[in-house]
Amino acid sequence: MPNHAVPRTGFITGLGTVARGCLPARVVIASVGHNLQLKMELAEMSESVTTAKREEGVRPGCRPSEADIVRMKTKHHYSPGFLHLAVVGSSGVGKSSFINAVRGLFNNDPIAAPTGIVETTNAVTRYTDPRPNSQIFWYDVPGAGTQNVPDWQYFNNLGLYIFDCIIVLIDNRFSDSDLAILRACEQFTNIEVFIVRSKSDQHINNMASDKMPRGFNRWNADDEIHSRFQQIRFETQRKFIDETYQNLRTNLESNNIFHKKVYIVCKDAVHAIWNNLPSPMAIDEEELKNDIAEYVRRRLHK
């Protein structure tokens, strides 16, 4: 047989099936080259999928093992018979202030979580609920998207999959980190999720102040000017609420996240409502309190 031919029977190549006879050596070389290229392309596709999963906060290829779960529960002091609620979100959205408010504390209380302009939480920190007979632990989680906690590692590396409930705190929009956390939570049926839009009072006041005459200072205004500001603020609040619901719902749906309610709150109103006091700044604080309380009852007595 000539050196330039290779015998094959029913040999399958990237070019199809050769029933019998000889396949020229150059065709064999071309077929091998094609298969090698195909493998390289598949490897690149696999790496792209892996990268995408990482960016979404999902550990590539697997869920956390039993050993992972046990290790993280030990690390975070998970206690049977209690519920563990983690407050997560980007740096600077007010997570520590929110935790203090739902615990009925002011930020300057001796047992309050530290707060500040910059990220003050460097590790997942557990706080007791000071109310008598409470079966809740609150967890203050470092801000996502910081140098210390890259986006794609946030959910897995911090062991967020062990928590019973995750409250995603956002400012004026969803960050990539927020969306990654929400997608990751969908993989775990044991996790209840609440989405909370924080700092509503600051945004409403800023929007209303922008409509006042130049030089307006609401802290140094006479009664007439102050009354005018309050009227504008009332009208601005309704617009802010409608636009916030619509924008956030559209943002969620465009990222294939559906049927998620968003609660609009501010820390001062949360503090008042959680202490059973009225607040003129309240929007969704009462509803959030009731929904969390109902969730806690349902989980503890199932």
PDB file of C-alpha atoms in Angstrom:
ATOM      1  CA  MET A   1       0.000   0.000   0.000  1.00  0.00           C
ATOM      2  CA  PRO A   2       1.340   3.462  -0.870  1.00  0.00           C
ATOM      3  CA  ASN A   3       2.744   5.500   2.022  1.00  0.00           C
ATOM      4  CA  HIS A   4       0.407   8.391   1.349  1.00  0.00           C
ATOM      5  CA  ALA A   5      -2.798   6.444   2.130  1.00  0.00           C
ATOM      6  CA  VAL A   6      -4.278   5.063   5.363  1.00  0.00           C
ATOM      7  CA  PRO A   7      -6.878   2.228   5.323  1.00  0.00           C
ATOM      8  CA  ARG A   8     -10.141   2.942   7.202  1.00  0.00           C
ATOM      9  CA  THR A   9     -13.521   1.172   7.414  1.00  0.00           C
ATOM     10  CA  GLY A  10     -16.499   3.288   8.442  1.00  0.00           C
ATOM     11  CA  PHE A  11     -14.083   5.952   9.724  1.00  0.00           C
ATOM     12  CA  ILE A  12     -15.905   9.007  11.102  1.00  0.00           C
ATOM     13  CA  THR A  13     -14.171  12.345  10.635  1.00  0.00           C
ATOM     14  CA  GLY A  14     -15.109  15.944  10.939  1.00  0.00           C
ATOM     15  CA  LEU A  15     -15.875  15.742   7.207  1.00  0.00           C
ATOM     16  CA  GLY A  16     -18.328  12.836   7.467  1.00  0.00           C
ATOM     17  CA  THR A  17     -18.147   9.016   7.217  1.00  0.00           C
ATOM     18  CA  VAL A  18     -15.946   7.182   4.718  1.00  0.00           C
ATOM     19  CA  ALA A  19     -17.472   3.790   4.165  1.00  0.00           C
ATOM     20  CA  ARG A  20     -14.427   1.853   2.935  1.00  0.00           C
ATOM     21  CA  GLY A  21     -11.171   2.287   1.162  1.00  0.00           C
ATOM     22  CA  CYS A  22      -8.297   4.612   1.753  1.00  0.00           C
ATOM     23  CA  LEU A  23      -8.285   8.074   3.179  1.00  0.00           C
ATOM     24  CA  PRO A  24      -5.473  10.264   1.902  1.00  0.00           C
ATOM     25  CA  ALA A  25      -2.981  11.247   4.579  1.00  0.00           C
ATOM     26  CA  ARG A  26      -3.605  14.947   3.996  1.00  0.00           C
ATOM     27  CA  VAL A  27      -7.331  14.410   4.733  1.00  0.00           C
ATOM     28  CA  VAL A  28      -6.447  12.580   7.969  1.00  0.00           C
ATOM     29  CA  ILE A  29      -4.237  15.508   8.969  1.00  0.00           C
ATOM     30  CA  ALA A  30      -7.013  17.961   8.114  1.00  0.00           C
ATOM     31  CA  SER A  31      -9.501  15.915  10.150  1.00  0.00           C
ATOM     32  CA  VAL A  32      -7.188  15.793  13.161  1.00  0.00           C
ATOM     33  CA  GLY A  33      -6.682  19.540  12.880  1.00  0.00           C
ATOM     34  CA  HIS A  34     -10.438  20.101  12.723  1.00  0.00           C
ATOM     35  CA  ASN A  35     -11.061  17.944  15.797  1.00  0.00           C
ATOM     36  CA  LEU A  36      -8.327  19.754  17.708  1.00  0.00           C
ATOM     37  CA  GLN A  37      -9.853  23.105  16.819  1.00  0.00           C
ATOM     38  CA  LEU A  38     -13.305  21.862  17.878  1.00  0.00           C
ATOM     39  CA  LYS A  39     -11.939  20.756  21.248  1.00  0.00           C
ATOM     40  CA  MET A  40     -10.305  24.132  21.722  1.00  0.00           C
ATOM     41  CA  GLU A  41     -13.566  25.915  20.884  1.00  0.00           C
ATOM     42  CA  LEU A  42     -15.529  23.712  23.300  1.00  0.00           C
ATOM     43  CA  ALA A  43     -12.955  24.405  25.994  1.00  0.00           C
ATOM     44  CA  GLU A  44     -13.308  28.140  25.387  1.00  0.00           C
ATOM     45  CA  MET A  45     -17.112  27.848  25.559  1.00  0.00           C
ATOM     46  CA  SER A  46     -16.866  25.923  28.822  1.00  0.00           C
ATOM     47  CA  GLU A  47     -14.564  28.573  30.262  1.00  0.00           C
ATOM     48  CA  SER A  48     -17.010  31.291  29.164  1.00  0.00           C
ATOM     49  CA  VAL A  49     -19.883  29.523  30.942  1.00  0.00           C
ATOM     50  CA  THR A  50     -17.733  29.086  34.044  1.00  0.00           C
ATOM     51  CA  THR A  51     -16.795  32.755  34.006  1.00  0.00           C
ATOM     52  CA  ALA A  52     -20.438  33.779  33.564  1.00  0.00           C
ATOM     53  CA  LYS A  53     -21.475  31.633  36.510  1.00  0.00           C
ATOM     54  CA  ARG A  54     -18.754  33.153  38.624  1.00  0.00           C
ATOM     55  CA  GLU A  55     -19.901  36.635  37.711  1.00  0.00           C
ATOM     56  CA  GLU A  56     -23.419  35.672  38.798  1.00  0.00           C
ATOM     57  CA  GLY A  57     -22.115  34.540  42.171  1.00  0.00           C
ATOM     58  CA  VAL A  58     -22.666  30.860  41.441  1.00  0.00           C
ATOM     59  CA  ARG A  59     -19.933  28.380  42.187  1.00  0.00           C
ATOM     60  CA  PRO A  60     -19.116  26.772  38.798  1.00  0.00           C
ATOM     61  CA  GLY A  61     -20.247  23.189  38.349  1.00  0.00           C
ATOM     62  CA  CYS A  62     -21.665  22.397  41.794  1.00  0.00           C
ATOM     63  CA  ARG A  63     -23.628  23.421  44.818  1.00  0.00           C
ATOM     64  CA  PRO A  64     -21.936  23.714  48.202  1.00  0.00           C
ATOM     65  CA  SER A  65     -21.073  20.343  49.672  1.00  0.00           C
ATOM     66  CA  GLU A  66     -22.305  19.111  53.032  1.00  0.00           C
ATOM     67  CA  ALA A  67     -18.849  19.888  54.373  1.00  0.00           C
ATOM     68  CA  ASP A  68     -19.132  23.467  53.058  1.00  0.00           C
ATOM     69  CA  ILE A  69     -22.509  23.912  54.758  1.00  0.00           C
ATOM     70  CA  VAL A  70     -21.316  22.489  58.082  1.00  0.00           C
ATOM     71  CA  ARG A  71     -18.172  24.651  57.971  1.00  0.00           C
ATOM     72  CA  MET A  72     -20.109  27.850  57.235  1.00  0.00           C
ATOM     73  CA  LYS A  73     -22.791  27.129  59.823  1.00  0.00           C
ATOM     74  CA  THR A  74     -20.059  26.666  62.396  1.00  0.00           C
ATOM     75  CA  LYS A  75     -18.291  29.835  61.280  1.00  0.00           C
ATOM     76  CA  HIS A  76     -21.471  31.934  61.477  1.00  0.00           C
ATOM     77  CA  HIS A  77     -22.676  30.294  64.726  1.00  0.00           C
ATOM     78  CA  TYR A  78     -25.855  28.922  63.184  1.00  0.00           C
ATOM     79  CA  SER A  79     -28.152  27.932  66.044  1.00  0.00           C
ATOM     80  CA  PRO A  80     -30.988  25.383  65.645  1.00  0.00           C
ATOM     81  CA  GLY A  81     -34.327  26.747  66.803  1.00  0.00           C
ATOM     82  CA  PHE A  82     -33.461  30.274  65.675  1.00  0.00           C
ATOM     83  CA  LEU A  83     -33.781  32.136  62.391  1.00  0.00           C
ATOM     84  CA  HIS A  84     -30.756  33.788  60.827  1.00  0.00           C
ATOM     85  CA  LEU A  85     -31.429  36.917  58.747  1.00  0.00           C
ATOM     86  CA  ALA A  86     -28.567  38.391  56.726  1.00  0.00           C
ATOM     87  CA  VAL A  87     -28.592  41.950  55.401  1.00  0.00           C
ATOM     88  CA  VAL A  88     -26.514  42.206  52.227  1.00  0.00           C
ATOM     89  CA  GLY A  89     -25.856  44.711  49.473  1.00  0.00           C
ATOM     90  CA  SER A  90     -23.330  47.064  47.979  1.00  0.00           C
ATOM     91  CA  SER A  91     -21.030  49.176  50.098  1.00  0.00           C
ATOM     92  CA  GLY A  92     -22.657  52.333  51.428  1.00  0.00           C
ATOM     93  CA  VAL A  93     -26.358  51.425  51.130  1.00  0.00           C
ATOM     94  CA  GLY A  94     -26.915  51.592  54.890  1.00  0.00           C
ATOM     95  CA  LYS A  95     -26.861  47.940  55.962  1.00  0.00           C
ATOM     96  CA  SER A  96     -25.569  48.575  59.486  1.00  0.00           C
ATOM     97  CA  SER A  97     -28.042  51.431  60.059  1.00  0.00           C
ATOM     98  CA  PHE A  98     -30.875  49.202  58.848  1.00  0.00           C
ATOM     99  CA  ILE A  99     -29.857  46.415  61.239  1.00  0.00           C
ATOM    100  CA  ASN A 100     -29.758  48.873  64.120  1.00  0.00           C
ATOM    101  CA  ALA A 101     -33.215  50.202  63.191  1.00  0.00           C
ATOM    102  CA  VAL A 102     -34.899  46.771  62.962  1.00  0.00           C
ATOM    103  CA  ARG A 103     -33.360  45.924  66.333  1.00  0.00           C
ATOM    104  CA  GLY A 104     -35.002  49.051  67.729  1.00  0.00           C
ATOM    105  CA  LEU A 105     -31.692  50.839  68.277  1.00  0.00           C
ATOM    106  CA  PHE A 106     -30.220  54.186  67.291  1.00  0.00           C
ATOM    107  CA  ASN A 107     -26.796  54.209  65.632  1.00  0.00           C
ATOM    108  CA  ASN A 108     -25.190  55.629  68.767  1.00  0.00           C
ATOM    109  CA  ASP A 109     -26.542  52.917  71.055  1.00  0.00           C
ATOM    110  CA  PRO A 110     -23.752  51.035  72.914  1.00  0.00           C
ATOM    111  CA  ILE A 111     -24.785  47.689  71.379  1.00  0.00           C
ATOM    112  CA  ALA A 112     -25.487  49.063  67.886  1.00  0.00           C
ATOM    113  CA  ALA A 113     -23.619  47.916  64.790  1.00  0.00           C
ATOM    114  CA  PRO A 114     -20.853  50.371  63.813  1.00  0.00           C
ATOM    115  CA  THR A 115     -21.812  52.772  61.025  1.00  0.00           C
ATOM    116  CA  GLY A 116     -19.903  55.238  58.884  1.00  0.00           C
ATOM    117  CA  ILE A 117     -19.521  56.909  55.525  1.00  0.00           C
ATOM    118  CA  VAL A 118     -17.130  54.200  54.338  1.00  0.00           C
ATOM    119  CA  GLU A 119     -17.683  50.450  54.645  1.00  0.00           C
ATOM    120  CA  THR A 120     -17.316  49.644  58.342  1.00  0.00           C
ATOM    121  CA  THR A 121     -18.130  45.920  58.249  1.00  0.00           C
ATOM    122  CA  ASN A 122     -15.101  43.782  57.379  1.00  0.00           C
ATOM    123  CA  ALA A 123     -16.509  40.375  58.282  1.00  0.00           C
ATOM    124  CA  VAL A 124     -19.944  38.784  58.637  1.00  0.00           C
ATOM    125  CA  THR A 125     -21.050  39.922  62.100  1.00  0.00           C
ATOM    126  CA  ARG A 126     -23.889  38.460  64.159  1.00  0.00           C
ATOM    127  CA  TYR A 127     -26.174  40.598  66.348  1.00  0.00           C
ATOM    128  CA  THR A 128     -28.830  39.419  68.759  1.00  0.00           C
ATOM    129  CA  ASP A 129     -32.324  40.840  68.628  1.00  0.00           C
ATOM    130  CA  PRO A 130     -32.742  42.616  71.995  1.00  0.00           C
ATOM    131  CA  ARG A 131     -36.488  41.988  72.263  1.00  0.00           C
ATOM    132  CA  PRO A 132     -37.533  39.478  74.939  1.00  0.00           C
ATOM    133  CA  ASN A 133     -37.886  35.868  73.741  1.00  0.00           C
ATOM    134  CA  SER A 134     -36.743  36.754  70.232  1.00  0.00           C
ATOM    135  CA  GLN A 135     -35.604  33.810  68.113  1.00  0.00           C
ATOM    136  CA  ILE A 136     -33.841  35.939  65.499  1.00  0.00           C
ATOM    137  CA  PHE A 137     -30.191  36.639  64.833  1.00  0.00           C
ATOM    138  CA  TRP A 138     -29.339  39.519  62.493  1.00  0.00           C
ATOM    139  CA  TYR A 139     -26.174  39.382  60.381  1.00  0.00           C
ATOM    140  CA  ASP A 140     -24.348  42.404  59.020  1.00  0.00           C
ATOM    141  CA  VAL A 141     -22.540  41.318  55.844  1.00  0.00           C
ATOM    142  CA  PRO A 142     -19.619  43.242  54.240  1.00  0.00           C
ATOM    143  CA  GLY A 143     -20.526  45.270  51.174  1.00  0.00           C
ATOM    144  CA  ALA A 144     -20.352  43.471  47.847  1.00  0.00           C
ATOM    145  CA  GLY A 145     -18.172  44.776  45.058  1.00  0.00           C
ATOM    146  CA  THR A 146     -15.390  46.087  47.274  1.00  0.00           C
ATOM    147  CA  GLN A 147     -11.717  45.265  46.842  1.00  0.00           C
ATOM    148  CA  ASN A 148     -11.964  42.902  49.800  1.00  0.00           C
ATOM    149  CA  VAL A 149     -14.997  41.027  48.434  1.00  0.00           C
ATOM    150  CA  PRO A 150     -15.114  40.744  44.602  1.00  0.00           C
ATOM    151  CA  ASP A 151     -18.590  40.389  43.077  1.00  0.00           C
ATOM    152  CA  TRP A 152     -18.445  36.780  41.897  1.00  0.00           C
ATOM    153  CA  GLN A 153     -17.073  35.460  45.186  1.00  0.00           C
ATOM    154  CA  TYR A 154     -19.545  37.277  47.416  1.00  0.00           C
ATOM    155  CA  PHE A 155     -22.314  34.680  47.758  1.00  0.00           C
ATOM    156  CA  ASN A 156     -20.207  31.547  47.996  1.00  0.00           C
ATOM    157  CA  ASN A 157     -17.148  32.707  49.875  1.00  0.00           C
ATOM    158  CA  LEU A 158     -19.215  34.331  52.607  1.00  0.00           C
ATOM    159  CA  GLY A 159     -21.442  31.260  52.914  1.00  0.00           C
ATOM    160  CA  LEU A 160     -24.678  33.139  52.300  1.00  0.00           C
ATOM    161  CA  TYR A 161     -26.369  29.848  51.381  1.00  0.00           C
ATOM    162  CA  ILE A 162     -26.672  28.881  55.073  1.00  0.00           C
ATOM    163  CA  PHE A 163     -28.954  31.781  56.008  1.00  0.00           C
ATOM    164  CA  ASP A 164     -32.700  31.379  56.395  1.00  0.00           C
ATOM    165  CA  CYS A 165     -33.470  34.818  55.016  1.00  0.00           C
ATOM    166  CA  ILE A 166     -31.518  37.356  52.979  1.00  0.00           C
ATOM    167  CA  ILE A 167     -32.526  41.010  52.860  1.00  0.00           C
ATOM    168  CA  VAL A 168     -30.999  42.666  49.799  1.00  0.00           C
ATOM    169  CA  LEU A 169     -30.605  46.360  50.544  1.00  0.00           C
ATOM    170  CA  ILE A 170     -30.286  48.658  47.529  1.00  0.00           C
ATOM    171  CA  ASP A 171     -29.924  52.389  46.954  1.00  0.00           C
ATOM    172  CA  ASN A 172     -31.261  53.979  43.771  1.00  0.00           C
ATOM    173  CA  ARG A 173     -30.650  50.984  41.489  1.00  0.00           C
ATOM    174  CA  PHE A 174     -29.639  47.323  41.409  1.00  0.00           C
ATOM    175  CA  SER A 175     -25.903  46.777  41.137  1.00  0.00           C
ATOM    176  CA  ASP A 176     -24.419  43.742  39.380  1.00  0.00           C
ATOM    177  CA  SER A 177     -23.693  42.355  42.846  1.00  0.00           C
ATOM    178  CA  ASP A 178     -27.341  42.716  43.901  1.00  0.00           C
ATOM    179  CA  LEU A 179     -28.530  40.850  40.811  1.00  0.00           C
ATOM    180  CA  ALA A 180     -25.906  38.138  41.318  1.00  0.00           C
ATOM    181  CA  ILE A 181     -27.110  37.587  44.883  1.00  0.00           C
ATOM    182  CA  LEU A 182     -30.755  37.386  43.792  1.00  0.00           C
ATOM    183  CA  ARG A 183     -29.928  34.852  41.075  1.00  0.00           C
ATOM    184  CA  ALA A 184     -27.909  32.760  43.506  1.00  0.00           C
ATOM    185  CA  CYS A 185     -30.732  32.801  46.072  1.00  0.00           C
ATOM    186  CA  GLU A 186     -33.117  31.330  43.495  1.00  0.00           C
ATOM    187  CA  GLN A 187     -31.076  28.103  43.591  1.00  0.00           C
ATOM    188  CA  PHE A 188     -31.800  27.587  47.289  1.00  0.00           C
ATOM    189  CA  THR A 189     -35.401  26.886  48.290  1.00  0.00           C
ATOM    190  CA  ASN A 190     -34.538  27.334  51.975  1.00  0.00           C
ATOM    191  CA  ILE A 191     -33.750  31.054  51.534  1.00  0.00           C
ATOM    192  CA  GLU A 192     -36.472  33.690  51.835  1.00  0.00           C
ATOM    193  CA  VAL A 193     -35.606  36.964  50.080  1.00  0.00           C
ATOM    194  CA  PHE A 194     -36.726  40.522  50.761  1.00  0.00           C
ATOM    195  CA  ILE A 195     -35.660  43.448  48.552  1.00  0.00           C
ATOM    196  CA  VAL A 196     -35.484  46.767  50.372  1.00  0.00           C
ATOM    197  CA  ARG A 197     -34.858  50.143  48.800  1.00  0.00           C
ATOM    198  CA  SER A 198     -33.168  52.234  51.491  1.00  0.00           C
ATOM    199  CA  LYS A 199     -32.611  55.959  52.174  1.00  0.00           C
ATOM    200  CA  SER A 200     -35.935  57.030  50.694  1.00  0.00           C
ATOM    201  CA  ASP A 201     -36.089  60.148  52.886  1.00  0.00           C
ATOM    202  CA  GLN A 202     -32.747  61.426  51.628  1.00  0.00           C
ATOM    203  CA  HIS A 203     -33.726  61.047  47.988  1.00  0.00           C
ATOM    204  CA  ILE A 204     -37.179  62.603  48.446  1.00  0.00           C
ATOM    205  CA  ASN A 205     -35.746  65.569  50.358  1.00  0.00           C
ATOM    206  CA  ASN A 206     -33.093  66.115  47.685  1.00  0.00           C
ATOM    207  CA  MET A 207     -35.677  65.975  44.899  1.00  0.00           C
ATOM    208  CA  ALA A 208     -37.954  68.437  46.730  1.00  0.00           C
ATOM    209  CA  SER A 209     -35.067  70.791  47.579  1.00  0.00           C
ATOM    210  CA  ASP A 210     -34.147  70.946  43.888  1.00  0.00           C
ATOM    211  CA  LYS A 211     -37.578  72.496  43.216  1.00  0.00           C
ATOM    212  CA  MET A 212     -37.124  75.251  45.801  1.00  0.00           C
ATOM    213  CA  PRO A 213     -35.616  78.683  45.078  1.00  0.00           C
ATOM    214  CA  ARG A 214     -31.847  78.981  44.969  1.00  0.00           C
ATOM    215  CA  GLY A 215     -30.279  79.264  48.400  1.00  0.00           C
ATOM    216  CA  PHE A 216     -33.075  77.329  50.113  1.00  0.00           C
ATOM    217  CA  ASN A 217     -32.051  75.667  53.388  1.00  0.00           C
ATOM    218  CA  ARG A 218     -34.785  73.574  54.983  1.00  0.00           C
ATOM    219  CA  TRP A 219     -33.050  73.760  58.341  1.00  0.00           C
ATOM    220  CA  ASN A 220     -33.155  77.563  58.328  1.00  0.00           C
ATOM    221  CA  ALA A 221     -36.475  78.437  56.668  1.00  0.00           C
ATOM    222  CA  ASP A 222     -39.386  80.505  57.999  1.00  0.00           C
ATOM    223  CA  ASP A 223     -42.819  78.955  58.466  1.00  0.00           C
ATOM    224  CA  GLU A 224     -44.134  79.971  55.050  1.00  0.00           C
ATOM    225  CA  ILE A 225     -41.132  78.601  53.164  1.00  0.00           C
ATOM    226  CA  HIS A 226     -41.110  75.469  55.290  1.00  0.00           C
ATOM    227  CA  SER A 227     -44.813  74.888  54.589  1.00  0.00           C
ATOM    228  CA  ARG A 228     -44.183  75.283  50.868  1.00  0.00           C
ATOM    229  CA  PHE A 229     -41.329  72.792  51.065  1.00  0.00           C
ATOM    230  CA  GLN A 230     -43.542  70.252  52.855  1.00  0.00           C
ATOM    231  CA  GLN A 231     -46.179  70.546  50.129  1.00  0.00           C
ATOM    232  CA  ILE A 232     -43.597  70.054  47.400  1.00  0.00           C
ATOM    233  CA  ARG A 233     -42.115  67.160  49.362  1.00  0.00           C
ATOM    234  CA  PHE A 234     -45.533  65.482  49.588  1.00  0.00           C
ATOM    235  CA  GLU A 235     -46.017  65.744  45.811  1.00  0.00           C
ATOM    236  CA  THR A 236     -42.445  64.606  45.180  1.00  0.00           C
ATOM    237  CA  GLN A 237     -42.843  61.559  47.427  1.00  0.00           C
ATOM    238  CA  ARG A 238     -45.714  60.185  45.340  1.00  0.00           C
ATOM    239  CA  LYS A 239     -43.704  60.619  42.162  1.00  0.00           C
ATOM    240  CA  PHE A 240     -40.635  59.039  43.772  1.00  0.00           C
ATOM    241  CA  ILE A 241     -42.632  56.003  44.930  1.00  0.00           C
ATOM    242  CA  ASP A 242     -44.255  55.394  41.528  1.00  0.00           C
ATOM    243  CA  GLU A 243     -41.008  55.816  39.594  1.00  0.00           C
ATOM    244  CA  THR A 244     -39.031  53.656  42.021  1.00  0.00           C
ATOM    245  CA  TYR A 245     -41.479  50.740  41.809  1.00  0.00           C
ATOM    246  CA  GLN A 246     -41.592  50.964  38.019  1.00  0.00           C
ATOM    247  CA  ASN A 247     -37.849  51.338  37.470  1.00  0.00           C
ATOM    248  CA  LEU A 248     -36.859  48.549  39.840  1.00  0.00           C
ATOM    249  CA  ARG A 249     -39.523  46.191  38.480  1.00  0.00           C
ATOM    250  CA  THR A 250     -38.310  46.841  34.942  1.00  0.00           C
ATOM    251  CA  ASN A 251     -34.711  46.325  36.027  1.00  0.00           C
ATOM    252  CA  LEU A 252     -35.554  42.985  37.651  1.00  0.00           C
ATOM    253  CA  GLU A 253     -37.612  41.698  34.735  1.00  0.00           C
ATOM    254  CA  SER A 254     -34.941  42.681  32.210  1.00  0.00           C
ATOM    255  CA  ASN A 255     -32.614  40.385  34.176  1.00  0.00           C
ATOM    256  CA  ASN A 256     -35.164  37.527  34.239  1.00  0.00           C
ATOM    257  CA  ILE A 257     -35.996  37.977  37.918  1.00  0.00           C
ATOM    258  CA  PHE A 258     -39.750  37.994  38.455  1.00  0.00           C
ATOM    259  CA  HIS A 259     -42.380  38.224  41.204  1.00  0.00           C
ATOM    260  CA  LYS A 260     -40.189  40.115  43.650  1.00  0.00           C
ATOM    261  CA  LYS A 261     -41.745  42.820  45.813  1.00  0.00           C
ATOM    262  CA  VAL A 262     -39.653  45.883  46.634  1.00  0.00           C
ATOM    263  CA  TYR A 263     -40.099  47.701  49.944  1.00  0.00           C
ATOM    264  CA  ILE A 264     -39.253  51.417  50.073  1.00  0.00           C
ATOM    265  CA  VAL A 265     -37.985  52.511  53.508  1.00  0.00           C
ATOM    266  CA  CYS A 266     -35.756  54.877  55.446  1.00  0.00           C
ATOM    267  CA  LYS A 267     -33.913  54.053  58.650  1.00  0.00           C
ATOM    268  CA  ASP A 268     -35.714  56.585  60.863  1.00  0.00           C
ATOM    269  CA  ALA A 269     -39.129  55.282  59.861  1.00  0.00           C
ATOM    270  CA  VAL A 270     -37.942  51.685  60.272  1.00  0.00           C
ATOM    271  CA  HIS A 271     -36.741  52.527  63.785  1.00  0.00           C
ATOM    272  CA  ALA A 272     -40.113  54.106  64.665  1.00  0.00           C
ATOM    273  CA  ILE A 273     -42.276  51.352  63.184  1.00  0.00           C
ATOM    274  CA  TRP A 274     -40.219  48.545  64.755  1.00  0.00           C
ATOM    275  CA  ASN A 275     -40.731  50.323  68.098  1.00  0.00           C
ATOM    276  CA  ASN A 276     -44.493  50.514  67.455  1.00  0.00           C
ATOM    277  CA  LEU A 277     -44.414  54.279  66.937  1.00  0.00           C
ATOM    278  CA  PRO A 278     -45.895  56.312  64.051  1.00  0.00           C
ATOM    279  CA  SER A 279     -43.669  58.019  61.500  1.00  0.00           C
ATOM    280  CA  PRO A 280     -44.632  60.694  58.945  1.00  0.00           C
ATOM    281  CA  MET A 281     -41.817  59.435  56.696  1.00  0.00           C
ATOM    282  CA  ALA A 282     -43.074  55.843  56.546  1.00  0.00           C
ATOM    283  CA  ILE A 283     -43.774  54.273  53.168  1.00  0.00           C
ATOM    284  CA  ASP A 284     -43.449  50.469  53.248  1.00  0.00           C
ATOM    285  CA  GLU A 285     -41.952  50.045  56.721  1.00  0.00           C
ATOM    286  CA  GLU A 286     -45.134  48.680  58.324  1.00  0.00           C
ATOM    287  CA  GLU A 287     -45.675  46.206  55.513  1.00  0.00           C
ATOM    288  CA  LEU A 288     -42.053  45.059  55.662  1.00  0.00           C
ATOM    289  CA  LYS A 289     -42.281  44.554  59.425  1.00  0.00           C
ATOM    290  CA  ASN A 290     -45.491  42.528  59.096  1.00  0.00           C
ATOM    291  CA  ASP A 291     -44.173  40.409  56.226  1.00  0.00           C
ATOM    292  CA  ILE A 292     -40.952  39.568  58.072  1.00  0.00           C
ATOM    293  CA  ALA A 293     -42.941  38.769  61.228  1.00  0.00           C
ATOM    294  CA  GLU A 294     -45.244  36.492  59.255  1.00  0.00           C
ATOM    295  CA  TYR A 295     -42.273  34.756  57.663  1.00  0.00           C
ATOM    296  CA  VAL A 296     -40.683  34.218  61.090  1.00  0.00           C
ATOM    297  CA  ARG A 297     -43.904  32.729  62.500  1.00  0.00           C
ATOM    298  CA  ARG A 298     -44.305  30.465  59.500  1.00  0.00           C
ATOM    299  CA  ARG A 299     -40.748  29.149  59.626  1.00  0.00           C
ATOM    300  CA  LEU A 300     -40.587  28.643  63.383  1.00  0.00           C
ATOM    301  CA  HIS A 301     -43.882  26.777  63.547  1.00  0.00           C
ATOM    302  CA  LYS A 302     -43.813  24.715  60.380  1.00  0.00           C
TER     303      LYS A 302
END
